[in-house]
Structure formats: C-alpha cells, structure tokens
Tab-separated table of C-alpha atoms and ligand atoms in Angstrom:
chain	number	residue	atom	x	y	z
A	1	UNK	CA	29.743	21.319	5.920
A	2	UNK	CA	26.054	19.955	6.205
A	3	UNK	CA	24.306	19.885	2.623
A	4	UNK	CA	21.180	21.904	2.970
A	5	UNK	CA	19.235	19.239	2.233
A	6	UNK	CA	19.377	17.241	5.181
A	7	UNK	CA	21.664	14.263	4.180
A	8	UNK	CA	19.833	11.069	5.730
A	9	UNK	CA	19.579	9.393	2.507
A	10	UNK	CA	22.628	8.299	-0.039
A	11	UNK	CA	21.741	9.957	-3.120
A	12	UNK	CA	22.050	8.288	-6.562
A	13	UNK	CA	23.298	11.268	-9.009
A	14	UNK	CA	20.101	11.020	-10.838
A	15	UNK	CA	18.182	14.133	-12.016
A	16	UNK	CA	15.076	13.888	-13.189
A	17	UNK	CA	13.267	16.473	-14.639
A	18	UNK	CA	9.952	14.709	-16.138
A	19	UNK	CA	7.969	11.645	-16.627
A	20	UNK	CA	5.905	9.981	-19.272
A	21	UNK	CA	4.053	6.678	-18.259
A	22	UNK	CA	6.777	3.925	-17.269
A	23	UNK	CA	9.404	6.901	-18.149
A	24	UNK	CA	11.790	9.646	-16.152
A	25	UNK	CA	13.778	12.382	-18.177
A	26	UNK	CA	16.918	13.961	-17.199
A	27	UNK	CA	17.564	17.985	-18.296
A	28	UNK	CA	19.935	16.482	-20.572
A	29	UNK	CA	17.270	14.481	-21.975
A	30	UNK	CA	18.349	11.147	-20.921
A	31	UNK	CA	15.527	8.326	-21.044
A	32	UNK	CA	14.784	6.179	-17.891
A	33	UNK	CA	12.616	3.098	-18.095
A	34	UNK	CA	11.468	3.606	-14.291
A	35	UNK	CA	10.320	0.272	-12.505
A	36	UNK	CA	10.978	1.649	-9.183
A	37	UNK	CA	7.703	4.132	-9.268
A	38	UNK	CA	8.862	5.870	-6.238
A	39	UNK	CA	9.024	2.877	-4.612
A	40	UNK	CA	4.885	1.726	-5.559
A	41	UNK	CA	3.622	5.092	-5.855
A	42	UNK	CA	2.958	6.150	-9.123
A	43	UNK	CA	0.139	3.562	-9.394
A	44	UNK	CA	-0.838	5.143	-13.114
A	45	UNK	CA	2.612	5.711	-13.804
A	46	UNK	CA	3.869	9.966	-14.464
A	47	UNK	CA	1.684	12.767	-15.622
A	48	UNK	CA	-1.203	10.436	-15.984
A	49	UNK	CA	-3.445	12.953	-17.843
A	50	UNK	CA	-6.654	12.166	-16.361
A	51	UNK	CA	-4.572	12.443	-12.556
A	52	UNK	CA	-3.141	15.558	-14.332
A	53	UNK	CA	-6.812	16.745	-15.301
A	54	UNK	CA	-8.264	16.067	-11.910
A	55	UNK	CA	-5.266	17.524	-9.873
A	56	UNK	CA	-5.470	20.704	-12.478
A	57	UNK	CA	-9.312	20.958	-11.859
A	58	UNK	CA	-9.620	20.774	-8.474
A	59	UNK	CA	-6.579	22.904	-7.991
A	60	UNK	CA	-8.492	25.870	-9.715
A	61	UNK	CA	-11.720	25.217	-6.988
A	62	UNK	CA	-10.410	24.538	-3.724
A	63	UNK	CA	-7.063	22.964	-2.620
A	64	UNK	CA	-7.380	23.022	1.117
A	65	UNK	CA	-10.072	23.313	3.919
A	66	UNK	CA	-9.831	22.363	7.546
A	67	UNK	CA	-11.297	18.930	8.373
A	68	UNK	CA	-13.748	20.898	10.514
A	69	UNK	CA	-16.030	21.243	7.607
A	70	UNK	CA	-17.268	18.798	5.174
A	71	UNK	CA	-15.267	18.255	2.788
A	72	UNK	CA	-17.125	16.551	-0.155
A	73	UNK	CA	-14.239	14.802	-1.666
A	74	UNK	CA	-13.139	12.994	1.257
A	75	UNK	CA	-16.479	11.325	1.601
A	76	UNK	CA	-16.616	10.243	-2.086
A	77	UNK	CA	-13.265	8.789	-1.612
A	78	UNK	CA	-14.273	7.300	1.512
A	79	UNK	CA	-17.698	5.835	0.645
A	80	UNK	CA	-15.761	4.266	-2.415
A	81	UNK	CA	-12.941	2.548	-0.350
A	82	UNK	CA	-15.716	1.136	2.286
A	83	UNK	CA	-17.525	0.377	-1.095
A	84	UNK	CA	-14.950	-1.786	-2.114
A	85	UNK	CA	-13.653	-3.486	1.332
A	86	UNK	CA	-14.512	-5.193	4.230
A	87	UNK	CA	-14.075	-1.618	5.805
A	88	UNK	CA	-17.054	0.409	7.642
A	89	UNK	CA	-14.780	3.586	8.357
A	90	UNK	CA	-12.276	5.577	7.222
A	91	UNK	CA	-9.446	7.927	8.222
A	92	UNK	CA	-6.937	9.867	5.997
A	93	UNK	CA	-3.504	10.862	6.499
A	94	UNK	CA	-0.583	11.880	4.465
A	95	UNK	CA	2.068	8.998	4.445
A	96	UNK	CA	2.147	5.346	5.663
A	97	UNK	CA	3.628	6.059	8.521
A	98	UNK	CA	0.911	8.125	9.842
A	99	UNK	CA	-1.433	5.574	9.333
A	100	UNK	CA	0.609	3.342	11.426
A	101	UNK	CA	0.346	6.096	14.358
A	102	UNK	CA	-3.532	5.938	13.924
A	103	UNK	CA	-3.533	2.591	14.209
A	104	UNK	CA	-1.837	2.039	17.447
A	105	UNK	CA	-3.765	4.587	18.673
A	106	UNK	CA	-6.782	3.243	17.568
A	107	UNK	CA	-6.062	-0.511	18.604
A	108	UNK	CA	-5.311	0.777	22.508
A	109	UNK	CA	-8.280	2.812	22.580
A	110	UNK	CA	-10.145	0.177	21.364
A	111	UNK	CA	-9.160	-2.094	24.422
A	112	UNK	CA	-9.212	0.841	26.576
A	113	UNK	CA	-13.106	1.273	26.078
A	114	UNK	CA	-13.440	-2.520	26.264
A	115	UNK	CA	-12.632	-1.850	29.961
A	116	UNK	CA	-9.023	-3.533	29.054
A	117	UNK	CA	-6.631	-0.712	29.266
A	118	UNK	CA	-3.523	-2.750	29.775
A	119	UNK	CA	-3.891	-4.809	26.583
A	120	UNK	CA	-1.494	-2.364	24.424
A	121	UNK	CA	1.267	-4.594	23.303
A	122	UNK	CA	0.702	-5.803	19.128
A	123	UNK	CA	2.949	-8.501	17.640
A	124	UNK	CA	5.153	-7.798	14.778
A	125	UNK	CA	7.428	-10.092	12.800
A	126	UNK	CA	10.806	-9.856	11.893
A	127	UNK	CA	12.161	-7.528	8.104
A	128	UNK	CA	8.565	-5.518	9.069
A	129	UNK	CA	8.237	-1.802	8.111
A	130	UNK	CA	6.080	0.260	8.865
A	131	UNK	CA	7.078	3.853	8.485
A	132	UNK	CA	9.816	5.880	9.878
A	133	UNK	CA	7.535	7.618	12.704
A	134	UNK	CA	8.323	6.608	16.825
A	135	UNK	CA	5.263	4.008	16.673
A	136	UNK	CA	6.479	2.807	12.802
A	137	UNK	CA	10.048	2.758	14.522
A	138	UNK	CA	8.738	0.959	17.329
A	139	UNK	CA	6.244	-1.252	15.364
A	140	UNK	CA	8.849	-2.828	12.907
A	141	UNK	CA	12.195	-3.079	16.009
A	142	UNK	CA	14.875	-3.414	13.537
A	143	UNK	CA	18.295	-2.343	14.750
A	144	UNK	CA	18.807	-0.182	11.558
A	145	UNK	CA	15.732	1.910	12.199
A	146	UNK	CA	15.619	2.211	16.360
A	147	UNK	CA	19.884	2.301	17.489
A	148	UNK	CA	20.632	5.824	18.998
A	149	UNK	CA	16.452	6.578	18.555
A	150	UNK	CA	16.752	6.354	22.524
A	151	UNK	CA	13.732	4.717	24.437
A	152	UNK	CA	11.586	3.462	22.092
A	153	UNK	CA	7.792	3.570	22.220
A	154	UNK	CA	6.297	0.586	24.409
A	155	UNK	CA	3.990	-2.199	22.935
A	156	UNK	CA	5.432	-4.294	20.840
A	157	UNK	CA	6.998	-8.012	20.914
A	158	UNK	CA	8.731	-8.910	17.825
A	159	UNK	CA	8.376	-12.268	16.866
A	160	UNK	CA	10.689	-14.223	13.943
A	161	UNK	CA	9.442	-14.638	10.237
A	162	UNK	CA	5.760	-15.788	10.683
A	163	UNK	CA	5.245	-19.409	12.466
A	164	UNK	CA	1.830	-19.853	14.028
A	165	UNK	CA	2.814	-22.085	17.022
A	166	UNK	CA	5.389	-18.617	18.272
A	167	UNK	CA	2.539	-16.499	17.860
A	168	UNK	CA	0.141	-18.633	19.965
A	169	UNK	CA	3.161	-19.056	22.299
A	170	UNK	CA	3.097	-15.092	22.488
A	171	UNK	CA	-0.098	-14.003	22.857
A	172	UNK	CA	-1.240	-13.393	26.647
A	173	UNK	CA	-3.163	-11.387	28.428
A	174	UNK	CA	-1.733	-8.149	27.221
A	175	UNK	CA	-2.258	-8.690	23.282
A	176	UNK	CA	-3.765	-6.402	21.817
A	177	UNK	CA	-3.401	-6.990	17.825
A	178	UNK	CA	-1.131	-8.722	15.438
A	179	UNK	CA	0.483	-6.390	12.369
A	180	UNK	CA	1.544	-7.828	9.449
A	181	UNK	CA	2.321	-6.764	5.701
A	182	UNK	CA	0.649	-9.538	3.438
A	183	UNK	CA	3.970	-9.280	1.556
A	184	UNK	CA	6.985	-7.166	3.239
A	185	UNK	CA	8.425	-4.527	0.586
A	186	UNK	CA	11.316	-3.226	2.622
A	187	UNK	CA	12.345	-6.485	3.772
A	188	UNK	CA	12.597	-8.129	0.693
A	189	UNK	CA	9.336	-8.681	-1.123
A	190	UNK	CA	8.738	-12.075	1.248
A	191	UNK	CA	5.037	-12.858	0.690
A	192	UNK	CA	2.888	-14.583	3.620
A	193	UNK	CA	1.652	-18.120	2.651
A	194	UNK	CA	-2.079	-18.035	2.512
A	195	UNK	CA	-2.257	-20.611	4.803
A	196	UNK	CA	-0.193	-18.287	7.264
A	197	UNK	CA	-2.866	-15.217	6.582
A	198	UNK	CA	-5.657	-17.501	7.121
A	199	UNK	CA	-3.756	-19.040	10.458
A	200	UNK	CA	-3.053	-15.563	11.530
A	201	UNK	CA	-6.811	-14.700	11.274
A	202	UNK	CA	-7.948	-17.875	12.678
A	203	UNK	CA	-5.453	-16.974	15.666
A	204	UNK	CA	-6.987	-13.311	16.204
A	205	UNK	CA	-10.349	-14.307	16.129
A	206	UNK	CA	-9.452	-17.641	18.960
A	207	UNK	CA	-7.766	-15.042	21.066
A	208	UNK	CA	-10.074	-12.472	20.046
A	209	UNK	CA	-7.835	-9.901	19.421
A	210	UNK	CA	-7.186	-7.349	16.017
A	211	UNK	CA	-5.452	-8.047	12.573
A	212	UNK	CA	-4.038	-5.146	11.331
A	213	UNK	CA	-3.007	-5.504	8.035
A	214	UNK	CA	-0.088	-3.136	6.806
A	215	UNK	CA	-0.852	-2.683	3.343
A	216	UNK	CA	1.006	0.337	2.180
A	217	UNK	CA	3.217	-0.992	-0.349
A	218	UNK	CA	1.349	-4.150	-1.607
A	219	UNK	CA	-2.011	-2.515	-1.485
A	220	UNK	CA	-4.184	-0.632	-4.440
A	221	UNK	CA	-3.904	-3.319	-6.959
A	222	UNK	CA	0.136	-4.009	-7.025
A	223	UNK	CA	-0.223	-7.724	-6.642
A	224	UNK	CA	-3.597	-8.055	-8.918
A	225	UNK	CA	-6.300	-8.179	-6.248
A	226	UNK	CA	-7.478	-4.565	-5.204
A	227	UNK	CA	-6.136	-5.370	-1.395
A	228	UNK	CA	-3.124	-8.561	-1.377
A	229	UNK	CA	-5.385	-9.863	1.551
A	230	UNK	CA	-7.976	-10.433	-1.531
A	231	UNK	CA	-5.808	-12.975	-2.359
A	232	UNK	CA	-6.066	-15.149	1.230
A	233	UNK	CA	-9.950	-14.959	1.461
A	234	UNK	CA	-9.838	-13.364	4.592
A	235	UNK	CA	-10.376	-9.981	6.316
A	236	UNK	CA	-8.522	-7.787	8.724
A	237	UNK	CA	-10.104	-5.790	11.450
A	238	UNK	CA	-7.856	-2.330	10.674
A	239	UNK	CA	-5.758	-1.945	7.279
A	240	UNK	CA	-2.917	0.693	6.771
A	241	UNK	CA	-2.529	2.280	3.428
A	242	UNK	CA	-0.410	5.070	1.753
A	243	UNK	CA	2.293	4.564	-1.369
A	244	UNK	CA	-0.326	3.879	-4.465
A	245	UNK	CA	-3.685	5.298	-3.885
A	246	UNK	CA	-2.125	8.908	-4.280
A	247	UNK	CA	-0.541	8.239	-7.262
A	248	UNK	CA	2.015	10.162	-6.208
A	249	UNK	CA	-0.055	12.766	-4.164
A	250	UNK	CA	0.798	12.824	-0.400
A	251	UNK	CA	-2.243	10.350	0.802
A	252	UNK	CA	-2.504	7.388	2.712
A	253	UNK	CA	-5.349	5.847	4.932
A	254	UNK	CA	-6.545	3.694	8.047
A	255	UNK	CA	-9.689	1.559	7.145
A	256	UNK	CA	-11.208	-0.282	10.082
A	257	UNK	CA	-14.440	-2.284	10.506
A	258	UNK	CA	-17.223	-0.327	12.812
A	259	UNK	CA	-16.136	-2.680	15.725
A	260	UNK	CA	-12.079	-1.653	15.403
A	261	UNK	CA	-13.007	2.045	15.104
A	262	UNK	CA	-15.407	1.789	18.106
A	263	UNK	CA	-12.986	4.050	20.266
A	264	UNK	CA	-12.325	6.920	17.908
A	265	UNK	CA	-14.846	9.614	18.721
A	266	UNK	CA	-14.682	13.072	17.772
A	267	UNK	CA	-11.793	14.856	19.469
A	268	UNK	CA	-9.854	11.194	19.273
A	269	UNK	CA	-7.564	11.856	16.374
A	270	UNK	CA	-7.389	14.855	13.707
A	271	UNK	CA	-4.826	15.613	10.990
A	272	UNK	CA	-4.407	19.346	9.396
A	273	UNK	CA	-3.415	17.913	5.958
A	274	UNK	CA	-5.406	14.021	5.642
A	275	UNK	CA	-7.604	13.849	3.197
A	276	UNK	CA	-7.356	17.352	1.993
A	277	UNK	CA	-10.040	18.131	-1.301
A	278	UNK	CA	-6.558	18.165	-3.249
A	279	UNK	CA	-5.353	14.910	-1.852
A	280	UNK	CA	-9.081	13.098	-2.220
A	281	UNK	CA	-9.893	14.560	-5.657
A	282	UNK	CA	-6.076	12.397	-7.165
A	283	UNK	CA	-7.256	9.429	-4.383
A	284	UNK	CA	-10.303	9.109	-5.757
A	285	UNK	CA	-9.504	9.330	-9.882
A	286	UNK	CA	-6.706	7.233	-8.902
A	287	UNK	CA	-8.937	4.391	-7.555
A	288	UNK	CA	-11.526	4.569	-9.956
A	289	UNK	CA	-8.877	3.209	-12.794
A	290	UNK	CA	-7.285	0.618	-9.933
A	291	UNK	CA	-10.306	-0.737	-9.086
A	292	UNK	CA	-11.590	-1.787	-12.602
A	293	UNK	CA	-11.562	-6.150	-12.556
A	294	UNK	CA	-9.933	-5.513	-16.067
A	295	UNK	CA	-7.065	-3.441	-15.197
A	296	UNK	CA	-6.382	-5.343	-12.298
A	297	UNK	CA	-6.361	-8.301	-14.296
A	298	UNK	CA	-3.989	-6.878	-16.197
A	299	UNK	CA	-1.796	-6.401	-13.573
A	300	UNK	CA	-1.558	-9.859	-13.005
A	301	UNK	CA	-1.596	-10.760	-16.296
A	302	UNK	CA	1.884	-8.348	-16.969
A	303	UNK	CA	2.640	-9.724	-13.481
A	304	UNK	CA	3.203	-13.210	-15.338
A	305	UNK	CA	4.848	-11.695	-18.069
A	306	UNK	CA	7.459	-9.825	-15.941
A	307	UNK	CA	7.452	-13.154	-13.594
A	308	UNK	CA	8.522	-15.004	-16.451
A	309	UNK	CA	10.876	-13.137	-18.155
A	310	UNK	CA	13.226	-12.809	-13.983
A	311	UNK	CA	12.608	-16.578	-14.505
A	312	UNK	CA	14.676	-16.409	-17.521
A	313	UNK	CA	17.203	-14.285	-16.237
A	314	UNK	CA	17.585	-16.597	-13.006
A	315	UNK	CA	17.832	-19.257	-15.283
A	316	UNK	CA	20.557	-17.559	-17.483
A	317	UNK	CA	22.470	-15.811	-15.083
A	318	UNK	CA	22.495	-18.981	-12.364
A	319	UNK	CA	25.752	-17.356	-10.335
A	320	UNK	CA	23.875	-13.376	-9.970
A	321	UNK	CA	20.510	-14.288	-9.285
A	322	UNK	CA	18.717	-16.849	-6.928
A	323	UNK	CA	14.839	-16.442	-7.017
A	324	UNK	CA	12.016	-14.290	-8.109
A	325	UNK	CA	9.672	-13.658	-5.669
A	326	UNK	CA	6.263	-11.521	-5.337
A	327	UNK	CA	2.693	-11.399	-7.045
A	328	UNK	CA	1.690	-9.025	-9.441
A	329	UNK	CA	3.559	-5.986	-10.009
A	330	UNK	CA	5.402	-6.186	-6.772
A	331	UNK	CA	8.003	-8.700	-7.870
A	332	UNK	CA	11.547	-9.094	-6.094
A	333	UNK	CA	14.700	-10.703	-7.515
A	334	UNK	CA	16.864	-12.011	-4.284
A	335	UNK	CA	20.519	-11.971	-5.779
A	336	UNK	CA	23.962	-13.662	-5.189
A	337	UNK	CA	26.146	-10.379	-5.564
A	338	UNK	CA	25.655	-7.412	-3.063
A	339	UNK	CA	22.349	-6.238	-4.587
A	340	UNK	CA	23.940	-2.642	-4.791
A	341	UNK	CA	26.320	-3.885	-8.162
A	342	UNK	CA	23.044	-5.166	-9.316
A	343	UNK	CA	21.451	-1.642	-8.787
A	344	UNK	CA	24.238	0.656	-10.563
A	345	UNK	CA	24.630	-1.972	-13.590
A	346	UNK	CA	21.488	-1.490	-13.544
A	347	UNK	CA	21.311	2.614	-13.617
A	348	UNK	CA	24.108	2.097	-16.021
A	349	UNK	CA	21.216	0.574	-18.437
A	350	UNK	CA	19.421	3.483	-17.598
A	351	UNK	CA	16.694	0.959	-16.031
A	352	UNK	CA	15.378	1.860	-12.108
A	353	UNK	CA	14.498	-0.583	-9.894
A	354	UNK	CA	14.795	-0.384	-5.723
A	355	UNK	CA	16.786	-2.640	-3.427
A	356	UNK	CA	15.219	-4.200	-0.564
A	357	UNK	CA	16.384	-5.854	2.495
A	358	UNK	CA	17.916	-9.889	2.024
A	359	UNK	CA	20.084	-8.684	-0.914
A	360	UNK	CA	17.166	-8.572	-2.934
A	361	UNK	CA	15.978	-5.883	-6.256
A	362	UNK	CA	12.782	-4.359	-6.876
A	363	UNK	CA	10.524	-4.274	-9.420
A	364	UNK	CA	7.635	-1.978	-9.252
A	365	UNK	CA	6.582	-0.559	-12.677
A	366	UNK	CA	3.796	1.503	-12.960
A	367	UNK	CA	0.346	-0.690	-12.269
A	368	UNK	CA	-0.293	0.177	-16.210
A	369	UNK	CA	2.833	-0.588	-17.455
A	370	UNK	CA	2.888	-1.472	-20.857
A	371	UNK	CA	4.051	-5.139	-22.752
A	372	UNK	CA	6.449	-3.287	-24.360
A	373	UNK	CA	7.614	-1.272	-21.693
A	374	UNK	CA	8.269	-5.304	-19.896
A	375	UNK	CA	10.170	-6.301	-22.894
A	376	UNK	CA	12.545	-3.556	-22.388
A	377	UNK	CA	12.857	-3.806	-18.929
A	378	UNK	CA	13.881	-7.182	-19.160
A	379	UNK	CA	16.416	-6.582	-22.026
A	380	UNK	CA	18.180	-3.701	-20.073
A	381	UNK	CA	18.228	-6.210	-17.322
A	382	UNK	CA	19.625	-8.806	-19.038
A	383	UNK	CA	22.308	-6.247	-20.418
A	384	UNK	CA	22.585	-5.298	-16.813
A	385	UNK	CA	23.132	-8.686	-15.566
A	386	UNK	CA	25.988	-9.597	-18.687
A	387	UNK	CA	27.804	-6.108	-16.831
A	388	UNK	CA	27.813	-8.206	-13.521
A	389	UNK	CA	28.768	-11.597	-14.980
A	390	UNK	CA	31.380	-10.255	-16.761
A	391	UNK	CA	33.184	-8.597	-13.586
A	392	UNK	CA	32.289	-11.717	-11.693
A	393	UNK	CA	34.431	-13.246	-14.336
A	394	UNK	CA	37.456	-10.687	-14.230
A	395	UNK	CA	37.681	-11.274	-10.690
A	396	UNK	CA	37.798	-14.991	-10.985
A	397	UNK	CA	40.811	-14.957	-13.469
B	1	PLP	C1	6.527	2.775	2.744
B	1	PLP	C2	5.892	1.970	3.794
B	1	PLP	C3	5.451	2.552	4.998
B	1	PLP	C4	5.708	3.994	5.338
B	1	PLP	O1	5.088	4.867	4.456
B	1	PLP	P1	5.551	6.389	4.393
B	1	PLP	O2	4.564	7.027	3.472
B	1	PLP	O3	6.964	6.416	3.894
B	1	PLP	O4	5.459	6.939	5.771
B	1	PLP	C5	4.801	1.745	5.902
B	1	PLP	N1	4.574	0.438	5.656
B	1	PLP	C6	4.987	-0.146	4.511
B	1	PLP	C7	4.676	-1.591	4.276
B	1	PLP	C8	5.667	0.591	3.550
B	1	PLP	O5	6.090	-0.005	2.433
C-alpha cells in the first residue's frame, strides 16, 4: 500500500524533533552535528533567535496579504537585494524552482518585445539543476529528472561541462541566454573557473544575448562573497535564488537588471505566496546578518578551516577519498567508495552531510558555524572514514 506521504524520496530513519545552531535533536534526545542545513538553507543555522524574533513578531501583525497591495516588507527586502547587487528589479517566489520558471519566462519575453520572438532556446551544461518544475526539468535535461516526464518543455540545448569554443559553436540565431550555476550543488559541488565565468560573459555580451546565473544553492554568502559571481568580477543579466536567503522560510527570488526585466509588465507574472510579509520579514533579518563583510569573511575564513581539515582526511584516508572541492561553506568531498557507505558511516557518527552527483559528499554547515562545531565535524568524519577503511579492509582479506 502507498505511504501517505507520497514516497518520491528514500527516507533516512532520522527524526528530528529540534535544532540548536549547527545541531538537530531526535525525541529520544539524540545529538546531530548537522552540516547538511537542509541542503544550504538554514543560512543562520536552527532557531536563530533573532529569525525566531522576527518570524514571532511579524507573525502577531500580518502573515499574508495579496500581492495586489503594497506590501512594505517586500520592498525593504527588495530595495536591500538591488542595494547590494548589480540588480535593478526584483521578483519573489517560494522555491528555486519557481524562480527558474520566471526566468524563462522572462528571458523569451524579453526577446519577444525585442521584435525576436523565435530566440527562446537558453544553453545549459551538463550535472545542471535547476529545480524539479517542467522548465527546471527541462532547463537541467538529465535522464534522471526528465525519463517517463513525457514531452519535455522546448528551449534548451545542453551542452557538456563548460568549454567556451562548444558554446560559441552553439549559439545561433535562436539563443536566447546561457544558464549556469557558478558552482553546481546537485552535480557535485564542480565550481566554474573564473576564467570560464568571465569567458561566458564575454561570450553573452559578443553575441549579445543573457547570463542567467543560477544561484540558489551557492548564493547568500555560502562560498564567502555575498553572490559566488562576486568572486569572478563579473555580472549576470538575471540571477535565480532560493535555498539560503529564507533561512529556512519558503523564499526564493529572480533579480534582473532594468534591461532583462524590460518585458515583465504588470499582468506578466504574479505569485499568490512570493514574497509574502511573513516570507520578507525572515528574508530580510536573514540578509542583514549575511551581508555583513565580517561574517562573510568568516565564512571563508571557517571555509579554510573546514578546507583544510577534508585535506587531511584525503590525505589520511588516500583509498576513500579523492579531492575536496568548493569555496566557502559549500565544500564537496568526491570519494572512491559509493558515496552512500560514506553517508550512513557517516549518520552512524551521528554527523549529516548530503550526497551529490559524481560520487561526491556534502558539506554545508550553517553559514555561522562555529570553530568548534568544525573540529567536531571533522573528528566524527574521521571516525566515519576509519568505519569505511576498516570494511574496505575486511573485504580485501
Ligand atoms: C535546490 C536548487 C534548485 C531548486 O530549488 P527548489 O527550492 O528545490 O525548487 C534550483 N537550482 C539549484 C542550483 C539548486 O541547488
């Protein structure tokens, strides 16, 4: 019989209860030292009291009015993103993969108003994702995520792991846009070269057409900059964001430059839910700790730390683990065993972390993770990795 909760994902038996910063609590009381964050979400880590103060105070005021009235913490929220980007304009939504809806949408009604209405199709690379919706589907092509999804939506050419000359090769007539994550989460935690940012850019603006940035999982201060793209010194026309700047509040966002967002007039796109006074009020408290130069250069700074320490372990453990990859908080460890052993020796540690795509782990601690709480991780890692060696070994006599 069917559970009642539809069963599309494969559960871990894991019950948590509560969390405290960098920690999840079973009923039985049971301590987890969570690096996973739901998967780059809890940006300030669990029951973050000044997220728990501003959810609690708003709640008491006002959790919900229609988007056909002003709603005062959207702007704030908005002003403070276009603030702090290259962005002009703003849209919110609930989830990544709404954002990636938007901004198909609002890349072909861009071109559409240009007078260009058959320049739809946007390049995507290879281990993309971008959300689980029929344009996120369609965007990203992977077997896994489109087989028995019947026709899929029309406008994309998938293109192998970034290489300029296959992009210039690709573009024609009917390119509208190129979307790429600075660093894919899902697929592995593969950063882009900066030179390949800056050659994608260079490419867009030669061929004048948009950069969409999917920034979902690497964005909101994860790799140290406020926005990965920081990093590369360049700008994208559209960006998609979600995961961290709720804190674990449904909230995501499309930011575009004036130019991108020329096409979306009123009646172009709504959303019941995006950017709800709730959702803004978290958004917005959220971002004012994130976007602090200090705290993001401590996220680099524990980045290093962290860095170092799967260094060590690679080092150590020479037949488990292969590389560390990632900036920041957003660090990957690509392994020689099925990532999966990794994973429940792991859990057995009571330590979460997230497999990716490429037989690769996770690590994505709270943005505000503390030394201490690094130092642990890395011992119950260790202790996780001795598990593995030692059945390596077994099986080898
Ligand atoms: C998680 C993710 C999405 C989808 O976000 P949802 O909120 O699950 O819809 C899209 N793009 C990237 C890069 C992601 O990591």
């Amino acid at each position: 019989m069917i559970s009642s909760v539809m069963p599309t994902y494969a559960r871990a038996p894991l019950n948590f209860v509560k969390g405290e910063g960098s920690w999840l609590i079973e009923a039985n009381g049971q301590r987890f030292l969570d690096f996973g964050a739901g998967i780059a979400v809890n940006a300030l880590g669990h029951a973050h009291p000044a997220l728990v103060t501003r959810l609690t105070e708003q709640a008491q005021k006002l959790w919900h009015v229609s988007n056909l009235y002003n709603i005062p913490q959207q702007q704030d929220l908005a002003d403070k993103l276009v603030e702090l980007t290259f962005a002009d304009t703003v849209f919110f939504t609930n989830s990544g993969t709404e954002s990636c809806e938007l901004t198909v949408k609002m890349v072909r009604k861009y071109w559409y108003e240009k007078g260009f209405s058959d320049r739809v199709e946007i390049i995507a690379f290879e281990g993309a994702f971008h959300g689980r919706s029929s344009a996120g589907i369609a965007a990203a092509g992977a077997e896994k995520l489109v087989k028995g999804f019947g026709p899929m939506l029309p406008g994309f050419k998938h293109l192998d792991w970034v290489n300029h000359d296959t992009i210039e090769a690709a573009i024609d007539q009917k390119t509208a846009a190129v979307i790429v994550e600075p660093i894919q989460g899902e697929g592995g935690i593969r950063p882009l070269p900066d030179k390949y940012l800056k050659g994608i850019r260079a490419l867009c603006d030669r061929h004048d057409i948009l950069l969409i940035l999917d920034e979902v999982q690497c964005g909101v201060g994860r790799t140290g900059r406020l926005f990965a793209h920081e990093w590369s010194n360049i700008e994208p026309d559209i960006m998609m964001i979600a995961k961290g700047i709720g804190g674990g509040f449904p909230l995501g966002a499309v930011l575009a430059t004036e130019d991108a967002a020329s096409g979306m007039t009123a009646g172009s796109h709504g959303s019941t839910y995006g950017g709800n006074p709730l959702a803004c009020a978290v958004g917005s408290e959220v971002l004012d700790h994130v976007a602090d130069p200090e705290f993001l250069e401590n996220v680099s700074r524990k980045g290093g730390l962290l860095t170092q320490g799967l260094m060590g372990l690679v080092d150590g453990y020479s037949d488990l683990f292969d590389s560390v990859r990632g900036l920041g908080l957003m660090l990957g460890l690509k392994c020689k065993v099925p990532n999966t052993e990794v994973l429940r020796a792991c859990y057995d540690e009571n330590f979460i972390i997230v497999p990716a795509a490429d037989n690769v782990i996770r690590l994505l601690p709270p943005l505000n993770v503390s030394d201490d709480d690094i130092k642990e991780a890395l011992y119950r890692l260790d202790k996780a990795a001795q598990a593995c060696a030692g059945k390596l070994n077994e099986a080898a006599l």
